[in-house]
Coordinates of C-alpha atoms in Angstrom, one line a residue:
Chain A
M1 CA 87.0 125.8 -18.4
S2 CA 88.5 122.5 -19.1
A3 CA 91.1 123.8 -21.5
A4 CA 91.7 127.1 -19.7
S5 CA 92.4 125.7 -16.3
A6 CA 94.5 122.8 -17.5
P7 CA 98.3 123.2 -17.2
T8 CA 99.6 124.9 -20.3
G9 CA 100.4 121.6 -21.8
A10 CA 102.5 123.2 -24.5
S11 CA 104.8 120.7 -26.1
I12 CA 107.3 120.8 -28.9
W13 CA 105.6 117.6 -30.2
T14 CA 102.5 119.7 -31.2
V15 CA 104.8 121.6 -33.5
V16 CA 106.1 118.4 -34.9
E17 CA 102.5 117.2 -35.3
Y18 CA 101.7 120.3 -37.3
Q19 CA 104.7 119.7 -39.6
V20 CA 103.6 116.1 -40.1
R21 CA 100.1 117.3 -41.1
L22 CA 101.7 119.8 -43.4
A23 CA 104.0 117.2 -44.9
R24 CA 100.9 115.1 -45.8
S25 CA 100.0 117.6 -48.5
F26 CA 103.6 117.6 -49.8
W27 CA 104.3 113.9 -49.6
R28 CA 104.8 113.5 -53.3
S29 CA 107.6 116.0 -53.5
I30 CA 109.1 114.7 -50.3
L31 CA 109.2 111.2 -51.8
I32 CA 110.5 112.3 -55.1
V33 CA 113.4 114.3 -53.5
G34 CA 114.0 111.4 -51.1
V35 CA 114.3 108.8 -53.8
A36 CA 115.3 110.5 -57.0
T37 CA 118.3 112.4 -55.5
P38 CA 120.0 109.3 -54.2
L39 CA 119.2 107.4 -57.5
L40 CA 120.7 110.2 -59.6
Y41 CA 123.8 110.6 -57.6
V42 CA 124.5 107.0 -57.0
L43 CA 123.9 106.1 -60.7
A44 CA 125.6 109.1 -62.3
L45 CA 128.6 109.6 -60.1
G46 CA 129.0 106.4 -58.1
V47 CA 128.3 103.9 -60.9
G48 CA 129.0 106.0 -63.9
L49 CA 132.1 108.0 -62.8
G50 CA 133.1 105.0 -60.7
T51 CA 133.6 102.9 -63.8
V52 CA 136.2 105.4 -65.0
V53 CA 137.9 105.7 -61.7
N54 CA 137.9 102.0 -61.0
R55 CA 139.5 101.3 -64.5
N56 CA 142.7 102.9 -63.2
G57 CA 142.7 100.4 -60.3
T58 CA 141.3 101.0 -56.8
G59 CA 144.7 101.0 -55.1
E60 CA 144.5 104.6 -53.9
L61 CA 141.1 104.1 -52.3
G62 CA 141.3 100.4 -51.6
V63 CA 137.6 100.0 -52.5
P64 CA 135.4 100.5 -55.6
Y65 CA 134.6 104.2 -56.1
L66 CA 130.9 103.7 -55.4
V67 CA 131.6 102.3 -52.0
F68 CA 133.9 105.2 -51.3
V69 CA 131.7 108.0 -52.6
A70 CA 128.2 106.8 -51.6
P71 CA 128.4 107.5 -47.8
A72 CA 129.7 111.0 -48.6
F73 CA 126.7 111.6 -50.8
L74 CA 124.5 110.4 -48.0
T75 CA 125.9 113.0 -45.5
A76 CA 126.0 115.7 -48.2
A77 CA 122.3 115.1 -49.0
A78 CA 121.5 115.3 -45.3
L79 CA 123.4 118.6 -45.1
Q80 CA 121.5 120.0 -48.1
I81 CA 118.1 118.9 -46.9
G82 CA 118.9 120.3 -43.4
A83 CA 119.9 123.6 -44.9
A84 CA 116.9 123.7 -47.2
D85 CA 114.3 122.8 -44.5
A86 CA 115.8 125.3 -42.1
S87 CA 115.6 128.1 -44.6
F88 CA 112.5 128.7 -46.8
P89 CA 109.9 127.0 -44.6
L90 CA 111.2 129.0 -41.7
M91 CA 111.1 132.2 -43.7
G92 CA 107.4 131.4 -44.3
G93 CA 106.8 131.0 -40.6
F94 CA 108.4 134.3 -39.8
K95 CA 107.5 136.4 -42.7
W96 CA 105.2 135.1 -45.3
A97 CA 102.4 133.1 -43.7
R98 CA 103.6 134.3 -40.3
T99 CA 102.5 131.0 -38.6
F100 CA 105.3 131.3 -36.0
H101 CA 103.7 134.5 -34.8
G102 CA 100.5 132.6 -34.4
M103 CA 102.2 129.9 -32.4
A104 CA 103.9 132.6 -30.2
A105 CA 100.5 133.7 -29.1
T106 CA 99.8 130.3 -27.6
P107 CA 101.5 128.8 -24.5
L108 CA 104.4 127.7 -26.7
S109 CA 107.6 129.6 -26.0
P110 CA 109.8 130.8 -28.9
A111 CA 112.4 128.2 -27.8
Q112 CA 109.8 125.4 -28.0
I113 CA 108.8 126.6 -31.5
C114 CA 112.4 126.5 -32.5
D115 CA 113.0 123.1 -30.9
G116 CA 109.8 121.7 -32.6
Q117 CA 111.0 122.8 -36.0
L118 CA 114.5 121.4 -35.5
T119 CA 113.0 118.1 -34.2
W120 CA 110.9 117.8 -37.3
I121 CA 113.9 118.5 -39.5
A122 CA 115.9 115.8 -37.6
I123 CA 113.1 113.3 -38.1
R124 CA 113.0 114.1 -41.8
L125 CA 116.8 113.8 -42.1
F126 CA 116.7 110.4 -40.4
A127 CA 114.0 109.0 -42.7
N128 CA 115.6 110.5 -45.8
S129 CA 119.0 109.0 -44.8
A130 CA 117.4 105.6 -44.3
V131 CA 115.9 105.7 -47.8
Y132 CA 119.3 106.9 -49.2
L133 CA 121.0 104.0 -47.5
A134 CA 118.5 101.5 -48.9
I135 CA 119.1 102.8 -52.4
M136 CA 122.9 102.6 -51.9
A137 CA 122.5 99.0 -50.7
M138 CA 120.6 98.2 -53.9
F139 CA 123.6 99.2 -55.9
G140 CA 126.0 97.3 -53.8
A141 CA 127.5 100.2 -51.9
A142 CA 126.8 98.7 -48.5
R143 CA 129.4 96.2 -47.5
S144 CA 129.3 96.1 -43.8
P145 CA 126.4 96.2 -41.3
W146 CA 128.2 99.1 -39.6
I147 CA 127.0 101.3 -42.4
L148 CA 123.7 101.5 -40.6
L149 CA 125.5 104.0 -38.4
A150 CA 125.7 106.3 -41.4
V151 CA 122.0 107.1 -40.9
P152 CA 122.3 108.7 -37.4
I153 CA 125.7 110.2 -38.5
A154 CA 124.1 111.9 -41.5
T155 CA 121.2 113.1 -39.3
L156 CA 123.6 114.6 -36.9
T157 CA 125.5 116.3 -39.7
G158 CA 122.3 117.7 -41.2
I159 CA 120.9 119.0 -38.0
A160 CA 124.3 120.4 -36.9
F161 CA 124.2 122.6 -39.9
A162 CA 120.4 123.2 -39.9
A163 CA 120.5 124.8 -36.4
P164 CA 122.7 127.7 -37.2
V165 CA 120.9 128.2 -40.6
A166 CA 117.6 128.4 -38.6
A167 CA 119.3 131.1 -36.3
F168 CA 120.3 133.0 -39.4
V169 CA 116.9 132.8 -41.0
A170 CA 115.3 134.1 -37.9
T171 CA 117.3 137.3 -38.4
I172 CA 116.2 137.9 -42.0
E173 CA 113.6 140.7 -42.1
R174 CA 113.6 141.3 -45.9
E175 CA 113.0 138.9 -48.8
G176 CA 115.7 136.5 -47.9
N177 CA 118.4 137.0 -50.6
G178 CA 120.9 136.1 -47.8
L179 CA 119.7 132.6 -48.2
N180 CA 120.9 132.3 -51.7
V181 CA 124.3 133.4 -50.5
I182 CA 124.3 130.5 -48.0
F183 CA 123.5 128.0 -50.7
R184 CA 125.9 129.4 -53.3
F185 CA 128.8 130.2 -51.1
V186 CA 128.5 127.9 -48.2
V187 CA 126.5 124.7 -49.0
T188 CA 127.9 124.1 -52.5
P189 CA 131.6 124.7 -51.7
M190 CA 131.2 122.6 -48.6
F191 CA 130.0 119.8 -50.9
L192 CA 133.0 120.2 -53.2
F193 CA 135.7 120.7 -50.5
S194 CA 134.7 118.1 -47.8
G195 CA 136.3 115.0 -49.2
T196 CA 133.1 114.0 -50.9
F197 CA 134.7 112.9 -54.2
Y198 CA 138.3 112.2 -53.1
P199 CA 140.3 112.2 -49.8
I200 CA 141.1 115.7 -48.6
S201 CA 144.8 114.8 -48.6
Q202 CA 144.6 115.5 -52.3
L203 CA 143.8 119.1 -51.6
P204 CA 146.4 121.9 -51.0
Q205 CA 146.8 123.0 -47.4
W206 CA 144.2 125.8 -47.6
G207 CA 141.7 123.3 -49.0
Q208 CA 142.3 121.0 -46.1
W209 CA 141.7 123.9 -43.7
L210 CA 138.3 124.5 -45.4
A211 CA 137.5 120.8 -45.0
W212 CA 138.4 120.7 -41.3
V213 CA 136.1 123.7 -40.6
S214 CA 133.3 122.2 -42.5
P215 CA 130.9 120.0 -40.5
L216 CA 130.3 118.0 -43.6
W217 CA 133.8 116.7 -43.8
H218 CA 133.6 115.4 -40.2
G219 CA 130.2 113.8 -41.0
T220 CA 131.6 112.3 -44.2
E221 CA 134.6 110.9 -42.5
L222 CA 132.4 109.1 -39.9
A223 CA 129.9 107.8 -42.5
R224 CA 132.7 106.6 -44.8
D225 CA 134.4 104.9 -41.8
S226 CA 131.2 103.1 -41.0
A227 CA 130.9 102.0 -44.6
L228 CA 134.5 100.8 -44.9
G229 CA 134.4 99.0 -41.5
G230 CA 136.4 101.2 -39.2
G231 CA 139.8 102.5 -40.2
L232 CA 139.6 105.6 -37.9
S233 CA 141.1 105.6 -34.4
L234 CA 138.7 106.0 -31.5
L235 CA 140.1 109.4 -30.9
A236 CA 139.4 110.5 -34.4
V237 CA 135.8 109.2 -34.2
L238 CA 135.3 111.1 -30.9
G239 CA 136.8 114.2 -32.3
H240 CA 134.5 114.2 -35.3
L241 CA 131.5 113.5 -33.2
L242 CA 132.4 116.2 -30.7
Y243 CA 132.9 118.7 -33.5
L244 CA 129.4 118.0 -35.0
V245 CA 127.8 118.1 -31.5
L246 CA 129.5 121.4 -30.9
W247 CA 128.0 122.8 -34.1
F248 CA 124.6 121.6 -33.1
V249 CA 124.7 122.8 -29.5
V250 CA 126.0 126.3 -30.5
G251 CA 123.6 126.5 -33.4
L252 CA 120.6 125.4 -31.2
Q253 CA 121.4 128.1 -28.6
L254 CA 121.8 130.7 -31.4
A255 CA 118.5 129.6 -33.0
R256 CA 116.5 129.7 -29.7
W257 CA 117.9 133.2 -29.0
R258 CA 117.1 134.5 -32.5
F259 CA 113.6 132.9 -32.4
R260 CA 112.9 134.7 -29.1
V261 CA 114.2 138.0 -30.4
R262 CA 112.2 137.7 -33.6
L263 CA 108.9 136.6 -32.0
T264 CA 108.9 138.8 -28.9
K265 CA 109.5 142.3 -30.1
Chain B
M1 CA 82.2 128.3 -25.1
E2 CA 79.5 128.6 -22.5
A3 CA 82.2 127.6 -20.1
T4 CA 83.7 131.1 -20.3
V5 CA 80.6 132.7 -18.7
T6 CA 81.8 133.2 -15.2
Q7 CA 79.3 135.8 -14.3
G8 CA 75.6 135.4 -15.1
N9 CA 74.6 138.8 -16.3
T10 CA 77.6 140.7 -17.7
G11 CA 77.8 143.9 -19.7
A12 CA 78.6 147.5 -18.9
Q13 CA 76.6 147.8 -15.7
S14 CA 77.7 144.7 -13.9
A15 CA 81.2 145.0 -15.3
A16 CA 81.7 148.2 -13.4
D17 CA 82.2 146.3 -10.1
A18 CA 83.6 143.1 -11.6
P19 CA 87.3 142.3 -10.8
A20 CA 89.9 143.8 -13.1
L21 CA 91.4 141.2 -15.5
I22 CA 94.0 143.5 -16.9
V23 CA 95.7 146.2 -14.9
A24 CA 98.4 148.4 -16.5
K25 CA 100.2 151.1 -14.5
N26 CA 102.5 153.5 -16.2
L27 CA 102.9 150.9 -18.9
T28 CA 105.7 151.9 -21.4
K29 CA 107.1 150.3 -24.5
R30 CA 110.2 151.6 -26.2
F31 CA 112.0 150.5 -29.4
G32 CA 115.4 152.1 -29.2
D33 CA 114.8 155.8 -29.0
F34 CA 111.2 155.5 -30.1
T35 CA 108.5 155.4 -27.4
A36 CA 105.5 153.5 -28.8
V37 CA 103.6 153.4 -25.5
D38 CA 104.2 156.2 -23.1
G39 CA 103.1 155.4 -19.6
I40 CA 99.5 154.4 -19.9
D41 CA 97.1 153.4 -17.1
V42 CA 94.4 150.9 -18.1
E43 CA 92.0 148.6 -16.2
V44 CA 89.9 146.1 -18.1
R45 CA 87.2 144.4 -16.0
R46 CA 85.7 141.0 -16.5
G47 CA 82.9 140.8 -19.0
E48 CA 83.3 144.2 -20.6
A49 CA 84.2 145.1 -24.1
F50 CA 87.1 147.5 -23.9
G51 CA 88.6 149.4 -26.8
F52 CA 91.8 151.3 -27.7
L53 CA 90.8 153.9 -30.3
G54 CA 93.4 155.8 -32.2
P55 CA 95.1 156.4 -35.5
N56 CA 97.9 154.1 -36.9
G57 CA 101.0 154.6 -34.8
A58 CA 99.2 155.5 -31.6
G59 CA 100.7 152.6 -29.7
K60 CA 97.6 150.4 -29.8
S61 CA 99.2 147.3 -31.3
S62 CA 102.3 147.6 -29.0
T63 CA 99.9 147.7 -26.0
M64 CA 98.1 144.7 -27.3
R65 CA 101.3 142.7 -27.8
M66 CA 102.3 143.4 -24.3
I67 CA 98.9 142.4 -23.0
G68 CA 99.2 139.3 -25.2
C69 CA 102.6 138.4 -23.6
V70 CA 104.4 138.4 -26.9
A71 CA 106.3 141.6 -26.3
P72 CA 108.2 142.4 -23.1
V73 CA 107.2 145.5 -21.1
T74 CA 109.9 148.2 -21.1
S75 CA 108.8 149.8 -17.8
G76 CA 105.7 150.2 -15.7
T77 CA 103.6 147.3 -14.4
L78 CA 101.2 145.0 -16.2
R79 CA 99.1 142.2 -14.7
S80 CA 96.9 140.0 -16.8
L81 CA 94.5 137.6 -15.0
G82 CA 96.5 138.5 -11.9
L83 CA 99.7 137.2 -13.3
D84 CA 102.9 138.9 -14.4
P85 CA 103.7 138.5 -18.1
A86 CA 107.4 138.6 -17.4
T87 CA 107.3 135.4 -15.4
D88 CA 104.0 133.8 -16.3
G89 CA 103.7 134.4 -20.1
P90 CA 102.8 130.8 -21.1
R91 CA 100.2 130.5 -18.3
I92 CA 98.6 133.8 -19.3
R93 CA 98.7 133.0 -23.0
A94 CA 97.0 129.7 -22.2
R95 CA 93.9 131.7 -21.1
L96 CA 93.9 134.4 -23.8
G97 CA 92.5 134.4 -27.3
V98 CA 94.4 136.5 -29.8
V99 CA 93.3 137.9 -33.2
P100 CA 96.4 139.6 -34.5
Q101 CA 96.3 142.5 -36.9
Q102 CA 97.8 140.3 -39.7
D103 CA 96.4 136.8 -40.1
T104 CA 98.7 134.0 -39.2
L105 CA 96.7 131.2 -40.6
D106 CA 98.4 128.3 -42.4
L107 CA 97.3 128.8 -46.0
E108 CA 98.3 125.3 -47.0
L109 CA 96.0 123.6 -44.5
T110 CA 92.3 123.4 -44.5
V111 CA 89.9 125.4 -42.3
R112 CA 89.4 122.4 -40.0
E113 CA 93.1 121.6 -39.8
N114 CA 94.0 125.1 -38.9
L115 CA 91.7 125.0 -35.9
F116 CA 92.8 121.5 -34.9
V117 CA 96.6 122.3 -35.1
Y118 CA 96.1 125.5 -33.1
G119 CA 94.2 123.7 -30.4
R120 CA 97.0 121.2 -30.1
Y121 CA 99.4 124.1 -29.3
F122 CA 97.3 124.6 -26.1
G123 CA 97.7 121.0 -25.2
I124 CA 94.1 120.2 -25.8
S125 CA 93.5 116.5 -26.5
R126 CA 92.5 115.4 -30.0
A127 CA 89.3 113.9 -28.6
A128 CA 88.3 117.2 -27.0
L129 CA 89.2 119.1 -30.1
R130 CA 87.0 117.3 -32.6
P131 CA 83.6 118.6 -31.3
K132 CA 85.2 121.9 -30.4
V133 CA 86.5 122.4 -33.9
A134 CA 83.1 121.5 -35.4
E135 CA 81.3 124.0 -33.1
L136 CA 83.8 126.8 -34.0
I137 CA 83.5 126.1 -37.7
E138 CA 79.7 126.6 -37.4
F139 CA 80.3 129.8 -35.3
A140 CA 82.5 131.2 -38.0
Q141 CA 79.9 130.3 -40.6
L142 CA 82.4 128.3 -42.5
T143 CA 80.7 124.9 -42.5
E144 CA 80.6 124.7 -46.3
R145 CA 84.3 125.4 -46.5
A146 CA 85.3 123.3 -43.5
D147 CA 87.6 121.0 -45.6
A148 CA 88.7 123.6 -48.1
L149 CA 92.2 125.1 -48.1
V150 CA 92.5 128.5 -46.4
E151 CA 94.4 130.1 -49.2
P152 CA 91.5 130.9 -51.6
L153 CA 89.1 132.1 -48.9
S154 CA 87.9 135.7 -48.9
G155 CA 89.4 138.2 -46.5
G156 CA 86.2 138.2 -44.4
M157 CA 86.2 134.4 -44.2
K158 CA 89.9 134.3 -43.2
R159 CA 89.2 136.8 -40.5
R160 CA 86.3 134.8 -39.1
L161 CA 88.5 131.7 -39.1
T162 CA 91.1 133.7 -37.2
I163 CA 88.5 134.6 -34.6
A164 CA 87.2 131.0 -34.4
R165 CA 90.8 129.9 -33.9
S166 CA 91.3 132.4 -31.1
L167 CA 88.4 130.8 -29.3
I168 CA 89.8 127.2 -29.4
N169 CA 91.0 127.4 -25.8
D170 CA 87.8 129.0 -24.3
P171 CA 89.8 132.2 -23.6
E172 CA 88.8 134.4 -20.7
I173 CA 90.0 137.4 -22.6
L174 CA 89.8 137.9 -26.3
L175 CA 92.3 140.3 -27.8
L176 CA 91.4 141.7 -31.2
D177 CA 93.9 143.9 -33.0
E178 CA 92.2 145.9 -35.8
P179 CA 89.7 143.0 -36.3
T180 CA 88.0 144.5 -39.4
T181 CA 90.7 146.5 -41.1
G182 CA 90.8 145.8 -44.8
L183 CA 87.3 144.2 -45.0
D184 CA 84.4 145.4 -47.1
P185 CA 81.4 146.9 -45.2
Q186 CA 79.3 143.7 -45.5
A187 CA 82.1 141.5 -44.2
R188 CA 82.6 143.9 -41.3
H189 CA 78.9 143.7 -40.3
V190 CA 79.1 139.9 -40.3
L191 CA 82.1 140.0 -38.1
W192 CA 80.6 142.5 -35.7
D193 CA 77.6 140.2 -35.3
R194 CA 80.0 137.4 -34.3
L195 CA 81.8 139.6 -31.8
Y196 CA 78.4 140.7 -30.4
R197 CA 77.5 137.1 -29.8
L198 CA 80.8 136.6 -27.9
K199 CA 80.2 139.6 -25.8
H200 CA 76.7 138.4 -24.9
R201 CA 78.3 135.1 -23.8
G202 CA 80.3 137.1 -21.4
V203 CA 83.7 136.9 -23.1
T204 CA 85.9 139.9 -22.1
L205 CA 86.8 141.7 -25.4
V206 CA 89.8 144.0 -25.7
L207 CA 90.1 145.5 -29.1
T208 CA 92.0 148.1 -31.0
T209 CA 90.5 150.0 -33.9
H210 CA 90.9 153.2 -35.9
Y211 CA 87.3 153.0 -36.9
M212 CA 85.1 155.1 -34.7
D213 CA 81.9 153.2 -35.8
E214 CA 83.5 149.9 -34.7
A215 CA 84.4 151.4 -31.3
E216 CA 80.9 152.8 -30.9
Q217 CA 79.3 149.5 -31.9
L218 CA 81.3 147.2 -29.8
C219 CA 82.9 149.0 -26.8
D220 CA 81.4 149.5 -23.4
R221 CA 84.4 151.6 -22.5
L222 CA 87.3 152.8 -24.4
V223 CA 90.4 154.9 -24.2
V224 CA 91.4 157.3 -27.0
M225 CA 95.2 157.0 -27.8
D226 CA 97.4 159.3 -29.6
G227 CA 101.2 159.3 -29.8
G228 CA 101.5 156.5 -27.2
R229 CA 99.4 158.3 -24.6
I230 CA 95.8 158.1 -23.5
V231 CA 94.0 161.3 -24.2
A232 CA 90.5 160.4 -23.0
E233 CA 88.7 157.6 -21.4
G234 CA 85.0 156.6 -20.9
S235 CA 82.0 155.0 -22.6
P236 CA 81.4 156.2 -26.2
Q237 CA 78.4 158.2 -25.0
Q238 CA 80.4 159.8 -22.1
L239 CA 83.2 160.7 -24.4
I240 CA 80.9 162.3 -26.9
A241 CA 78.9 164.2 -24.2
E242 CA 82.2 165.4 -22.7
H243 CA 84.2 166.3 -25.7
S244 CA 81.7 167.1 -28.4
S245 CA 78.3 168.6 -29.0
R246 CA 75.0 166.8 -29.4
E247 CA 74.9 167.5 -33.2
V248 CA 77.2 168.4 -36.0
A249 CA 76.4 170.4 -39.0
E250 CA 78.7 169.8 -41.9
L251 CA 78.9 172.7 -44.4
R252 CA 80.6 172.3 -47.7
F253 CA 81.5 175.4 -49.6
A254 CA 83.0 175.7 -53.1
P255 CA 86.6 174.4 -53.2
G256 CA 89.0 176.7 -51.5
E257 CA 86.4 178.8 -49.9
N258 CA 85.9 176.7 -46.7
A259 CA 88.5 178.5 -44.7
A260 CA 87.3 181.9 -45.9
A261 CA 83.7 181.1 -44.9
E262 CA 84.7 180.3 -41.3
A263 CA 84.6 183.9 -40.1
G264 CA 81.2 184.4 -41.7
V265 CA 79.8 181.3 -40.2
L266 CA 81.1 182.2 -36.7
A267 CA 79.5 185.7 -37.1
A268 CA 76.2 184.1 -38.2
L269 CA 76.2 181.9 -35.1
H270 CA 76.9 184.7 -32.8
G271 CA 75.3 184.1 -29.4
V272 CA 74.8 180.4 -30.0
P273 CA 77.2 178.0 -28.1
A274 CA 79.1 176.6 -31.1
R275 CA 82.5 175.6 -32.1
V276 CA 83.7 175.5 -35.7
E277 CA 86.4 173.2 -37.1
A278 CA 87.7 173.9 -40.5
L279 CA 88.7 170.9 -42.5
P280 CA 90.2 171.2 -46.0
D281 CA 87.0 170.1 -47.7
R282 CA 84.3 171.3 -45.2
L283 CA 83.4 173.2 -42.1
L284 CA 82.1 171.3 -39.0
L285 CA 79.8 173.2 -36.7
Y286 CA 79.5 171.7 -33.2
V287 CA 76.1 172.8 -31.9
D288 CA 73.2 171.5 -30.1
D289 CA 70.7 172.1 -32.9
G290 CA 72.2 171.5 -36.3
E291 CA 69.2 172.4 -38.4
A292 CA 68.8 175.7 -36.6
A293 CA 72.5 176.5 -37.1
V294 CA 72.3 175.8 -40.8
T295 CA 69.2 178.0 -41.1
R296 CA 71.1 180.9 -39.4
V297 CA 74.1 180.5 -41.7
R298 CA 71.9 180.6 -44.8
E299 CA 69.9 183.6 -43.4
A300 CA 73.2 185.4 -42.9
G301 CA 73.6 185.2 -46.7
L302 CA 76.2 182.4 -46.8
D303 CA 75.5 179.8 -49.4
P304 CA 77.2 176.4 -48.8
V305 CA 77.1 174.0 -51.7
S306 CA 75.7 171.3 -49.4
S307 CA 74.9 170.9 -45.7
L308 CA 74.3 167.8 -43.6
V309 CA 73.2 167.5 -40.0
R310 CA 74.3 164.4 -38.0
R311 CA 74.9 163.4 -34.4
S312 CA 78.4 163.6 -32.9
T313 CA 80.6 160.6 -33.2
L314 CA 83.9 159.5 -31.7
E315 CA 85.6 160.8 -34.8
D316 CA 84.6 164.3 -33.6
V317 CA 85.9 163.5 -30.2
F318 CA 89.2 162.5 -31.6
L319 CA 89.3 165.6 -33.8
R320 CA 88.6 167.8 -30.8
L321 CA 91.2 166.1 -28.6
T322 CA 94.1 165.9 -31.1
G323 CA 93.2 168.3 -34.0
R324 CA 93.5 165.4 -36.4
S325 CA 91.3 162.8 -38.0
L326 CA 91.5 159.1 -37.1
V327 CA 91.9 157.8 -40.7
D328 CA 94.4 159.7 -42.8

């Protein structure tokens, strides 16, 4: 009766442990995504497009284009990975392989299953962002040690968006076409309208509104500020942080709720 | 797994006075306007193999999900292992083994990893899991596939793995929802053999099935469910004795003539205690002596294309109680 009479011992870390085990069979693709994406973006847009931009002088931005744009790519990559990891793998857990239903029959609660998945996504975001930063540094995009803060900032940005996506995915009963809508009409526009390529002051008013709502803009502002060595006021920094934390906290509550509804019918 | 044997000699006899592990009173499950389980009373005692027999949609799976503490009870009371699922779900689940209707294995992990990962969810240490996993792989007869991915395994192998996985925490109760549905006959027999062994070790089995042969083979006691209600309860033998005859003669007439032959058959059996059930493709004669009944029918000048005498089964019980067959 050793196992049976022990306290339930259910822990979100066993869910993380499962994900680590699963990742071992996908390490190649994880590595390729983790390294190739930053290489492509930094080279093509930062270095390539940057040459064109810098030729007209860096007066507007004050720094080489690569230094300006790379931290934004870092947060944008975290947002995209967060959204991707919270979507199809979770669809599989609910609908295809139904592994979450298997977990729900153990002492794990739906909220623990949810928390375990999100913890794993956060770990992945952190590792991925660290690799991204290393590649940025190789191309001279890291000028200040403060840029190390871009790693936790990007992680926060990614998980703040992953949590509500997870909540949404838990509601999908059919084949998940709604996910394509999220990627096409939310993730991609967010990437384009969040001050990634140019300051949002260049946008018309409605575009700025879009940016303010988007968690990515807030993450990008913080990451860029860490790269450029702190031009933002303390109030602005706190405001951006608070907004991201709000997304995460609300998203987490929604996700726990939807996991419970889905797994305990 | 020996650890789960809490009573020396278990089985139908000694189970009768064993404590109840699961007690349901007026248990009800509703989904919106639809009542899936409609106020059932059930008691499962330690060491017995208890079955829910009924067609698809009878409310068996909903009942199992409530017992498994993954679906909240709409009304009525339910106690598993003396605990209330509403407040003690995780503690109850820690002591249950669950074989769901649809497998929930991770197809991208190996057989061994599936067992290992699942054991960790119960908070079992890695060191304790290693020998346990090896033992269960052997029990599931998957030794040769231990380090193979689950994806390409046959349906029967996956099912055996699911059963092995459900035993990872030495459960006191094993819940099996349609354990052999979708398997070929040979795979079913292998699986039944495994379940038999568990029963002999004293594991309390609770299973749902719409196969009457499965219920007869495995269950000490069962309830027949239909439309969310329990329509009969007892051991397979009791149910057959109570609701059916000793033997059944199946008469098959030319297509379309079965219904017309019913009156003639009844007339031929005049004076014999008999009941006739007309199915689209054959007539079932519920009698004590099947051969004698067939002889009388033939002597009366009726000429069925084929005749077959067999003993009564739970299928006949179900037909009698509900007017329908178990498998559509």
